[in-house]
Structure formats: C-alpha cells, structure tokens
PDB file of C-alpha atoms in Angstrom:
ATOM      1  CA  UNK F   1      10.774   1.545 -13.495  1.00  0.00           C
ATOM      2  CA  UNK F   2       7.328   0.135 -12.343  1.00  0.00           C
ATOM      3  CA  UNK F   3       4.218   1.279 -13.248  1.00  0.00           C
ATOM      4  CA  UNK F   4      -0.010   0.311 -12.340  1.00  0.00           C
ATOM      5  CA  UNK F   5      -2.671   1.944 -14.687  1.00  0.00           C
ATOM      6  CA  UNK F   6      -5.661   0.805 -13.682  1.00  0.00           C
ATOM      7  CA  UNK F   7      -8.027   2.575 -16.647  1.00  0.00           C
ATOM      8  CA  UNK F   8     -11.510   3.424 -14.338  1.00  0.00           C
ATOM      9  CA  UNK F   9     -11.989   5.564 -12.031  1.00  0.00           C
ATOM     10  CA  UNK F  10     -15.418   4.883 -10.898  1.00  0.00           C
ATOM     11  CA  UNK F  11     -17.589   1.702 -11.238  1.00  0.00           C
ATOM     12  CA  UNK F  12     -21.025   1.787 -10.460  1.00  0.00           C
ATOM     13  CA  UNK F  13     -22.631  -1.366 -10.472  1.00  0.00           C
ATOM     14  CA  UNK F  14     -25.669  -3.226  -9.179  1.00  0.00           C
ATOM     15  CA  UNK F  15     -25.897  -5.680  -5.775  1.00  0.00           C
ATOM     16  CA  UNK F  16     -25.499  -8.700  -7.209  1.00  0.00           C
ATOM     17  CA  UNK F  17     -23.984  -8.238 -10.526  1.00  0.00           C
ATOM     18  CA  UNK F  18     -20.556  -9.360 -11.775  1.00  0.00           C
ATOM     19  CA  UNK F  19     -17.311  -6.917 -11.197  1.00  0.00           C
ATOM     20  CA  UNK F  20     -14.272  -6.454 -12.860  1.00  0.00           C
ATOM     21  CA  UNK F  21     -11.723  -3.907 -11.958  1.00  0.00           C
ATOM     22  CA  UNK F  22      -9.024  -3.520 -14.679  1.00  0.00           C
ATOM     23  CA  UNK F  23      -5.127  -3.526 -13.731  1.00  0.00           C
ATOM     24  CA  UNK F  24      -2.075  -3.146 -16.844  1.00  0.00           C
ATOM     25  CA  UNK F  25       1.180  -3.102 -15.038  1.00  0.00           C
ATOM     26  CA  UNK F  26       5.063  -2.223 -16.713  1.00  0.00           C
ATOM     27  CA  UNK F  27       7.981  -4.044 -15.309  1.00  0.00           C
ATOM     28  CA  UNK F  28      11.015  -5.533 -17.217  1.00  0.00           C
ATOM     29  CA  UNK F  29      10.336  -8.981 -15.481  1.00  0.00           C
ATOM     30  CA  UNK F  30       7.964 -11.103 -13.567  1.00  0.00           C
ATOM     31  CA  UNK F  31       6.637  -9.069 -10.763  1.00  0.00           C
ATOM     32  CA  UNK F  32       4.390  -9.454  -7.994  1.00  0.00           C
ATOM     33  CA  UNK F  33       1.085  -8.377  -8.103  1.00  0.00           C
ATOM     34  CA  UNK F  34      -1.140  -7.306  -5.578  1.00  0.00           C
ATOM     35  CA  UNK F  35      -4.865  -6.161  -4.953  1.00  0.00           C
ATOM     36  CA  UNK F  36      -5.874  -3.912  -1.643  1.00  0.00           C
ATOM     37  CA  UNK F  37      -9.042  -3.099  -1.052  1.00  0.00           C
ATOM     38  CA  UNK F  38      -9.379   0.563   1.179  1.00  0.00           C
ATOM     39  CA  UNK F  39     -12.691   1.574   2.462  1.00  0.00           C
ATOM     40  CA  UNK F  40     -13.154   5.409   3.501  1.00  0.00           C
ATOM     41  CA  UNK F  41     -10.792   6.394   6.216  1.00  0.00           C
ATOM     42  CA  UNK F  42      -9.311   2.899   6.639  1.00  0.00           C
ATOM     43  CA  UNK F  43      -6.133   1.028   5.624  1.00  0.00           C
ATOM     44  CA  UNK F  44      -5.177  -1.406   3.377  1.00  0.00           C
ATOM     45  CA  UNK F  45      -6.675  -4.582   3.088  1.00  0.00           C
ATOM     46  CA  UNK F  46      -4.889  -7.199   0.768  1.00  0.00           C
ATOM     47  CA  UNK F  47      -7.357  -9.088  -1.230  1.00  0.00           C
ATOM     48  CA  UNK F  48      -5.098 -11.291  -3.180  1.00  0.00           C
ATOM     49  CA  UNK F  49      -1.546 -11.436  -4.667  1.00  0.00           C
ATOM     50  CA  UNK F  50       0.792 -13.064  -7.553  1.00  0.00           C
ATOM     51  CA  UNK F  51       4.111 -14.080  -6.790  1.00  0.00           C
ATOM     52  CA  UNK F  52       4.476 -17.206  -8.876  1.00  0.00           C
ATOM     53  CA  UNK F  53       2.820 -20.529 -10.135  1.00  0.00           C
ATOM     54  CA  UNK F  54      -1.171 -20.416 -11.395  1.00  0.00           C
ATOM     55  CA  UNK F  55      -1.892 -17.494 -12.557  1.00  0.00           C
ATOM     56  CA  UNK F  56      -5.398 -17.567 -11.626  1.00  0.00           C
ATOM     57  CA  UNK F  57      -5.180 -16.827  -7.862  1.00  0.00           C
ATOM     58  CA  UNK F  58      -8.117 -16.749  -5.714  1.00  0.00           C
ATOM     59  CA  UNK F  59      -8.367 -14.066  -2.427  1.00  0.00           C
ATOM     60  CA  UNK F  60     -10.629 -13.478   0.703  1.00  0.00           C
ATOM     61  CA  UNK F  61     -13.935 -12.024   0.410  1.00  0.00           C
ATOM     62  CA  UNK F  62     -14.712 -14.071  -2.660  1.00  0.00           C
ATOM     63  CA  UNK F  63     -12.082 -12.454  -5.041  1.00  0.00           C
ATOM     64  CA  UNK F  64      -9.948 -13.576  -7.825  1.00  0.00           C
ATOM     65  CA  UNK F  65      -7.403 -12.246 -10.175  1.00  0.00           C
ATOM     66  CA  UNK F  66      -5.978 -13.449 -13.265  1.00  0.00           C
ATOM     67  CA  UNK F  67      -2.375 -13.040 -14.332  1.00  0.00           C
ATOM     68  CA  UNK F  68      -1.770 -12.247 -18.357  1.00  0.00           C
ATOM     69  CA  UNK F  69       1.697 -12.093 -19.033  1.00  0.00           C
ATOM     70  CA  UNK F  70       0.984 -11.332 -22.638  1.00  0.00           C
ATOM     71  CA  UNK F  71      -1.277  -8.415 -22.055  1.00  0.00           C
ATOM     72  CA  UNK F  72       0.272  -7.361 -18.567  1.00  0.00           C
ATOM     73  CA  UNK F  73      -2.881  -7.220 -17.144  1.00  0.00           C
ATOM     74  CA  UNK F  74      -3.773  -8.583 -13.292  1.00  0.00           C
ATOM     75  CA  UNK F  75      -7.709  -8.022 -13.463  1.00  0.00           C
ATOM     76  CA  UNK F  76      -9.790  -8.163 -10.492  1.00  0.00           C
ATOM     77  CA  UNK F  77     -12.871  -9.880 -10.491  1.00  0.00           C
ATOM     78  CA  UNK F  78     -16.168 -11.224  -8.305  1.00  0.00           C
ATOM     79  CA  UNK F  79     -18.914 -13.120  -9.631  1.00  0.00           C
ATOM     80  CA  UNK F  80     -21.411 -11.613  -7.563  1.00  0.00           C
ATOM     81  CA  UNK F  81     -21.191  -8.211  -5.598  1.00  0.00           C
ATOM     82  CA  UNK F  82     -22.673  -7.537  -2.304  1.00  0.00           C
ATOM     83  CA  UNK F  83     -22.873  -3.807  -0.669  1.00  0.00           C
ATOM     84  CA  UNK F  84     -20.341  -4.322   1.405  1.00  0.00           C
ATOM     85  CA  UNK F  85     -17.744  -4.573  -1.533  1.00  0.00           C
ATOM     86  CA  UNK F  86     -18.635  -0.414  -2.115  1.00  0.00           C
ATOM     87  CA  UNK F  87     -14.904   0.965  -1.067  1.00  0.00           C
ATOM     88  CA  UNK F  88     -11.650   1.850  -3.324  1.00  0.00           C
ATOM     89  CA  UNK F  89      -9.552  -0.919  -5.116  1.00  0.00           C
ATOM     90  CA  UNK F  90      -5.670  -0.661  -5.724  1.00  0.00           C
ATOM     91  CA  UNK F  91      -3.545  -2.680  -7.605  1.00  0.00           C
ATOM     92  CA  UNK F  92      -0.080  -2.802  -6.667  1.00  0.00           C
ATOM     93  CA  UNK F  93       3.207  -4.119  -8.619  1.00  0.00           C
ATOM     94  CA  UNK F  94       6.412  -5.157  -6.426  1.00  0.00           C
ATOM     95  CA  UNK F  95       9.609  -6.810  -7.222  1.00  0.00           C
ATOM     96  CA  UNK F  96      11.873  -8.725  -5.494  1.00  0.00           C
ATOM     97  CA  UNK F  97      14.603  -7.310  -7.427  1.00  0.00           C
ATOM     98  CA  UNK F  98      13.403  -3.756  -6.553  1.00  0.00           C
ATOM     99  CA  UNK F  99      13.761  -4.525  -2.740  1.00  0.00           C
ATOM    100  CA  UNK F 100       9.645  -5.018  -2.968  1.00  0.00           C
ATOM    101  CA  UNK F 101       8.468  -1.707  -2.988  1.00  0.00           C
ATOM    102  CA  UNK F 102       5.379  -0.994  -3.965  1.00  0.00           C
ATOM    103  CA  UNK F 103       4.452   0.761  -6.947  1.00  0.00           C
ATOM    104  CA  UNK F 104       0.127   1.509  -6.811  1.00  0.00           C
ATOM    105  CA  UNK F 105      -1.971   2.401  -9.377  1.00  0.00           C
ATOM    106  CA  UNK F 106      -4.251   5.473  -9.374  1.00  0.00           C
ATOM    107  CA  UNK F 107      -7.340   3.313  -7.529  1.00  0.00           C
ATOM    108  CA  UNK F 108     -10.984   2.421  -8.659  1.00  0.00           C
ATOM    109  CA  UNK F 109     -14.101   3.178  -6.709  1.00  0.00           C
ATOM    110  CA  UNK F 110     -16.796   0.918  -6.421  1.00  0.00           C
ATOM    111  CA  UNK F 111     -20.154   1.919  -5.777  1.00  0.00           C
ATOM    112  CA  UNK F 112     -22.725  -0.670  -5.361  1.00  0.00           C
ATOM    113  CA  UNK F 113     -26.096   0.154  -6.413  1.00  0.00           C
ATOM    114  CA  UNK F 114     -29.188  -1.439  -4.363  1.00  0.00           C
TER     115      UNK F 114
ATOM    116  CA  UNK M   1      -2.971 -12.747  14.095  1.00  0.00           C
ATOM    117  CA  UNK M   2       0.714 -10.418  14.263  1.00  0.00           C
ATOM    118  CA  UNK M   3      -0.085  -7.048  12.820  1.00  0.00           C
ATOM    119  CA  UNK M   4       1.547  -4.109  12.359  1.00  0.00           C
ATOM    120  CA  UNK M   5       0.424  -1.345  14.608  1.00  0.00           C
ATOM    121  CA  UNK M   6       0.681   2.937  14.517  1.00  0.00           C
ATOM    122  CA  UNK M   7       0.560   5.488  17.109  1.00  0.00           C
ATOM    123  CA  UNK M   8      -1.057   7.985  16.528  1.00  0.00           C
ATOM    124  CA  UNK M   9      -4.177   7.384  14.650  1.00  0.00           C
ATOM    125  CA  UNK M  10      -4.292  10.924  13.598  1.00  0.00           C
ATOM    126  CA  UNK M  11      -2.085  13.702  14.765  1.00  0.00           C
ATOM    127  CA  UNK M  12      -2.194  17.611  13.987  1.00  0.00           C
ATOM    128  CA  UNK M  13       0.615  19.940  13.955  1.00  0.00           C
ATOM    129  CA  UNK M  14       1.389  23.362  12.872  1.00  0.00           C
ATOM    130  CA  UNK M  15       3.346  23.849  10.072  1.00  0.00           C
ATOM    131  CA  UNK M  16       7.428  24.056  10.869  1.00  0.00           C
ATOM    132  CA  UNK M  17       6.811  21.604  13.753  1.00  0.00           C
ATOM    133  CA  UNK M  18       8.495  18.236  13.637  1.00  0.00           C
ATOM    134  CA  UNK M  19       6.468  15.340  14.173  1.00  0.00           C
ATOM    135  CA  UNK M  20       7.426  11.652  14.985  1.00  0.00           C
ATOM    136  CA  UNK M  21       5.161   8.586  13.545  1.00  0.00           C
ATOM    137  CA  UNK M  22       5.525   5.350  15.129  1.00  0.00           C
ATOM    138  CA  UNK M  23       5.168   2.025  14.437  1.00  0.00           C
ATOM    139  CA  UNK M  24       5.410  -1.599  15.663  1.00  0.00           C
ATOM    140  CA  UNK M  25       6.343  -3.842  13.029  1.00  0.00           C
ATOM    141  CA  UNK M  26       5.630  -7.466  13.256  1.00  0.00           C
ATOM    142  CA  UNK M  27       7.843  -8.692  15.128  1.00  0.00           C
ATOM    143  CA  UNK M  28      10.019 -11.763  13.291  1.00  0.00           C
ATOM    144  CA  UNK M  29      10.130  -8.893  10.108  1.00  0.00           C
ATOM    145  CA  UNK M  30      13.430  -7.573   8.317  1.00  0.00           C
ATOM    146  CA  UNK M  31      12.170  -5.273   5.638  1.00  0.00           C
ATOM    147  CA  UNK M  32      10.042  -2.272   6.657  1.00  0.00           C
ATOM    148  CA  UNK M  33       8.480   0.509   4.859  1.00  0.00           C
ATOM    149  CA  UNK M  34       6.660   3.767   4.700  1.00  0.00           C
ATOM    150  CA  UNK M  35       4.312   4.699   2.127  1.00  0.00           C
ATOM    151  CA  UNK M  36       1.861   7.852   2.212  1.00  0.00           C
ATOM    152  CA  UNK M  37      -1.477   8.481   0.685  1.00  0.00           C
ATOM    153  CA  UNK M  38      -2.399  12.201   0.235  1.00  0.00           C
ATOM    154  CA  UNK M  39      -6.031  12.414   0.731  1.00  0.00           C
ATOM    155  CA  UNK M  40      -8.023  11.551  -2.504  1.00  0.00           C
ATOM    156  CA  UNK M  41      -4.608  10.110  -3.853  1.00  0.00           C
ATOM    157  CA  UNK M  42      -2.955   6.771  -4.933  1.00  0.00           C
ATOM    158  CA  UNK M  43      -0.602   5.455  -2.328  1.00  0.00           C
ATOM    159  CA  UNK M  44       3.058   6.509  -3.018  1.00  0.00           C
ATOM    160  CA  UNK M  45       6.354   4.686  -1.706  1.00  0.00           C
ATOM    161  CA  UNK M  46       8.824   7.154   0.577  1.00  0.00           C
ATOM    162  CA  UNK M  47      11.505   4.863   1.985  1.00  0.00           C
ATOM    163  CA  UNK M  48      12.517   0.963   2.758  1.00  0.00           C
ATOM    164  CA  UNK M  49      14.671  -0.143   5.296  1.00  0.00           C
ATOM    165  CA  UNK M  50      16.327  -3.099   6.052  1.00  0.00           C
ATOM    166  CA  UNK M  51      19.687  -4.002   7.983  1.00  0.00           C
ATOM    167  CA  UNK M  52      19.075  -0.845  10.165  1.00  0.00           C
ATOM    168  CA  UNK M  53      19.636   1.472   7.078  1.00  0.00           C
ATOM    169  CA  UNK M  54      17.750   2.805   4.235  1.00  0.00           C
ATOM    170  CA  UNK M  55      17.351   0.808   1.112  1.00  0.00           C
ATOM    171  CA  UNK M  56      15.829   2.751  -1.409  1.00  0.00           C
ATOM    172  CA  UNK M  57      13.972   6.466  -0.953  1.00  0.00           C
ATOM    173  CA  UNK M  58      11.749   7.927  -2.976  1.00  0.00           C
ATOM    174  CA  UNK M  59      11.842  11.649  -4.070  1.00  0.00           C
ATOM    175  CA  UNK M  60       9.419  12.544  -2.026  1.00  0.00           C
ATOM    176  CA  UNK M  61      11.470  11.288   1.048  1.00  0.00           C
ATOM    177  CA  UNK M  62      13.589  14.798   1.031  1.00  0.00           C
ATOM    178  CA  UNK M  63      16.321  15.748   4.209  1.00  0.00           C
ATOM    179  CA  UNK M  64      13.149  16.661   5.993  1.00  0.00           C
ATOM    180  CA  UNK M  65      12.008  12.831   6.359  1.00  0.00           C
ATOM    181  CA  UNK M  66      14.108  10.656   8.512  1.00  0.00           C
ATOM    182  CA  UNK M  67      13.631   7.024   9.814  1.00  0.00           C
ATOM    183  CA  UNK M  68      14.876   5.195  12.270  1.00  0.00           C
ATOM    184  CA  UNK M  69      14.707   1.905  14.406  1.00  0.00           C
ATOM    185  CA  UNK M  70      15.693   2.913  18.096  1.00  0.00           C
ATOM    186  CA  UNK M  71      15.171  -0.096  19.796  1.00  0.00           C
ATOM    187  CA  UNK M  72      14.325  -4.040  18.235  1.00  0.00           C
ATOM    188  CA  UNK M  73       9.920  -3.005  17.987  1.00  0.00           C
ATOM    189  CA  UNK M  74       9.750   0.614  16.540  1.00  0.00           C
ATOM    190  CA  UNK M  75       9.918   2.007  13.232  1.00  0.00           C
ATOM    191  CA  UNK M  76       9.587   5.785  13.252  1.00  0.00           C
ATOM    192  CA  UNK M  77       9.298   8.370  10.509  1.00  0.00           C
ATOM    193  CA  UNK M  78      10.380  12.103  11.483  1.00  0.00           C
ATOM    194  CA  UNK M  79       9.288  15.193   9.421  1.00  0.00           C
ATOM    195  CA  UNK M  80      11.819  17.909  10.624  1.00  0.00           C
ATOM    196  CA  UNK M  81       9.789  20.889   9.884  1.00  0.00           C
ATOM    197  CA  UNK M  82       6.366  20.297   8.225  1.00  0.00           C
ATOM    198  CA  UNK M  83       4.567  21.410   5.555  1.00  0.00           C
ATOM    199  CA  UNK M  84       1.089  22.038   4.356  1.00  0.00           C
ATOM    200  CA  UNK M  85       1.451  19.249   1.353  1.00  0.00           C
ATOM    201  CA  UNK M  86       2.773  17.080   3.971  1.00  0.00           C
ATOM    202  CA  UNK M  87      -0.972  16.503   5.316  1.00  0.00           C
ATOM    203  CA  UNK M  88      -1.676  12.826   3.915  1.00  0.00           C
ATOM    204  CA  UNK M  89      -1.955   9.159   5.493  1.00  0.00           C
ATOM    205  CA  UNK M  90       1.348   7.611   6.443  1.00  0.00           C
ATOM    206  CA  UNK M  91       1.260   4.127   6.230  1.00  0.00           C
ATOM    207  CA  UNK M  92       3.756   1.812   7.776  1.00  0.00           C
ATOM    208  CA  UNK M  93       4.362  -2.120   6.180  1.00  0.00           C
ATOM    209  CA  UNK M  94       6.763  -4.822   7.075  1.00  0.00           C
ATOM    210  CA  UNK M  95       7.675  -7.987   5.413  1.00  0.00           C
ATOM    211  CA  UNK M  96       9.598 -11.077   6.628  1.00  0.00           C
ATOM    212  CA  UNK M  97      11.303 -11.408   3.356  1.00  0.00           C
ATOM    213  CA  UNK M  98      11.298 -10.074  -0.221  1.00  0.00           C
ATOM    214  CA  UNK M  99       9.418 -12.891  -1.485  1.00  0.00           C
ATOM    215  CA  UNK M 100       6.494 -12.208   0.907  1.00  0.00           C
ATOM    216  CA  UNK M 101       4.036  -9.703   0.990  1.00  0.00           C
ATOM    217  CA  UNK M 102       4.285  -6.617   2.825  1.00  0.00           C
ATOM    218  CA  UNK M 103       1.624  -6.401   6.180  1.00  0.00           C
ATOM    219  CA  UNK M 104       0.068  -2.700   6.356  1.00  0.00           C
ATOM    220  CA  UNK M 105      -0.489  -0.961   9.813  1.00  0.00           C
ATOM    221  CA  UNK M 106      -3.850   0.970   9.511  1.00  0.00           C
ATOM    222  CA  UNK M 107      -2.190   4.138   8.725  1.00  0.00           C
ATOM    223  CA  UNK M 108      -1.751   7.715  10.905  1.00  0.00           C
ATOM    224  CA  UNK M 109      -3.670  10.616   9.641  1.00  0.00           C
ATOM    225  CA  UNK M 110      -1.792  13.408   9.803  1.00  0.00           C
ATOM    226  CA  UNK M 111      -3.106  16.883   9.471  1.00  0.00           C
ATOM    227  CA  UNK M 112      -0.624  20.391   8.892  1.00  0.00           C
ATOM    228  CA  UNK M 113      -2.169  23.426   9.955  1.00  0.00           C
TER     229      UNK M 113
END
C-alpha cells in the first residue's frame, strides 16, 4: 500500500528566506510523485511532479523537488520565498500500477513572515 | 487551457437527503476520480473510474456513494442519504492516461446540517 509522511506541520519562515518542505513516501516500486499547493478555501494546484528521468524536476512558481530513491524522500524546495507562497503544501504518491490514485500526505502550512 | 469544472461550488443539505455532485471532466480524458478533503484534513481517495465502471474504491466510498457517467461530459458522485461526517470538499480529477497526471476541478464544498 502507499503511503506520504510529510514530518511538519507548520513552517514559519521569513519573506525571502529559503524553504524546504519535507516528503518520505512507501511504495514497493517507482512511483510518481507529486506536489499541490492549496491556499485557504481553494483547490489544488500542482506545483511539480516525478514520473521518470532527472530526478531533480523543476515546477511553476519557482519550485523544485528532488527525487531520492535511497531515502524515499521527494523534498520540496524554493530558494527564495515571497508572501504569496503562505498556503498548505501536499505531497502526493501515485502509481501507474495502482490505476494512479492518489495517496496524500497529512499537508504542511507555510506561513511567511514579513 | 481544458479544465475540469464542478457544479456546485458549495451546496448544503440536511442530513438523510441525497445530494448529486457534478462534474465536467476534460474532455479527451479516460480515467476520472473523486477524492474528498474533510475540512482541516489531508485529501483522501473515494473511487476511480474508467471504462464506464469503477476501478478501485476506497473504504470510505460505502453503498451510500455512487458514481456515474450519464452522458459523454459528466461525472457525478451521489450520497444516498447524508451524514454529518460527510461535510468535507469533494474534489473531482481526470487524467488522459495513467502515465499522466491527474487535472483537479476546484472542488464543491459541501455542508450537512
């Protein structure tokens, strides 16, 4: 079975700092790995995602993830972080095999401090 | 830009009504799906559907839920007879393929009274 721990709850950090939202993943084979972003009372915005080939991928909104089979970790990070990126992050793990449903983790909410 | 669409944005209902949540898939998609996110919750998978017939359901996805593809646009989800702990966001997604990733409608709030 599939399953997203993403460790933090809550991240508080300040306008213009560096970001990185943890994501450990189980699945017995390659999956596909996702990152939505969901700000209050919206949908789901897909940031970035893994199927295959370099395992750094790079998203919208100036996003990347890296890939670590060996640690089954998908990481989210951003070099620089503007207010705007103040919403909840999920990380999501699919499988072709498992007709691509989407197993989420719990979330992590960013708050960007001034 | 296709996207996937949902009617309505938020609906409320007593409990023991049924309720009927639509969507519009893109429209060269095979694979559909409905996920839910109970307020203050992670997302959670209910049912996939491909071929005119369910996949793969979820627990959650009891004989009250139902889905069903009338006609070639909509995708609807039915709760028979609702419950409080069915208050959440119902999200619909659809996906060309397997090897694609899945496009979510903005979601339908619903609310059980």
């Amino acid at each position: 079975a599939q399953s997203v721990t993403q460790p933090d709850i809550h991240i508080t950090v300040s306008e213009g700092a560096s970001l990185e939202l943890r994501c450990n993943y189980s699945y017995g084979a390659t999956p596909y790995l996702f990152w939505y972003v969901q700000s209050p009372g919206q949908g789901l915005q897909l940031l970035l995602k893994y199927f295959s080939g370099d395992t750094l991928v790079q998203g919208i909104k100036g996003f990347e993830a890296e890939f670590k089979r060996s640690q089954s970790s998908f990481n989210l990070r951003k070099p620089s972080v503007h207010w705007s990126d103040a919403a909840e992050y999920f990380c999501a793990v699919g499988a072709k095999a498992a007709g691509n449903k989407l197993t989420f983790g719990g979330g992590t909410r960013v708050l960007v401090k001034p | 830009e296709p996207e996937v669409t949902q009617t309505p944005s938020h609906q409320v209902t007593q409990m023991g009504q049924e309720v009927i949540l639509r969507c519009v898939p893109i429209s060269n998609h095979l694979y559909f799906y409905w996920y839910r996110q109970i307020l203050g919750q992670k997302v959670e998978f209910l049912v996939s559907f491909y071929n005119n017939e369910i996949s793969e359901k979820s627990e959650i996805f009891d004989d009250q839920f139902s889905v069903e593809r009338p006609d070639g646009s909509n995708f609807t989800l039915k709760i028979r007879s609702t419950k409080l702990e069915d208050s959440a966001m119902y999200f619909c997604a659809s996906t060309r393929d397997l090897s694609y990733e899945q496009y979510f409608g903005p979601g339908t709030r619903l609310t059980v009274t």
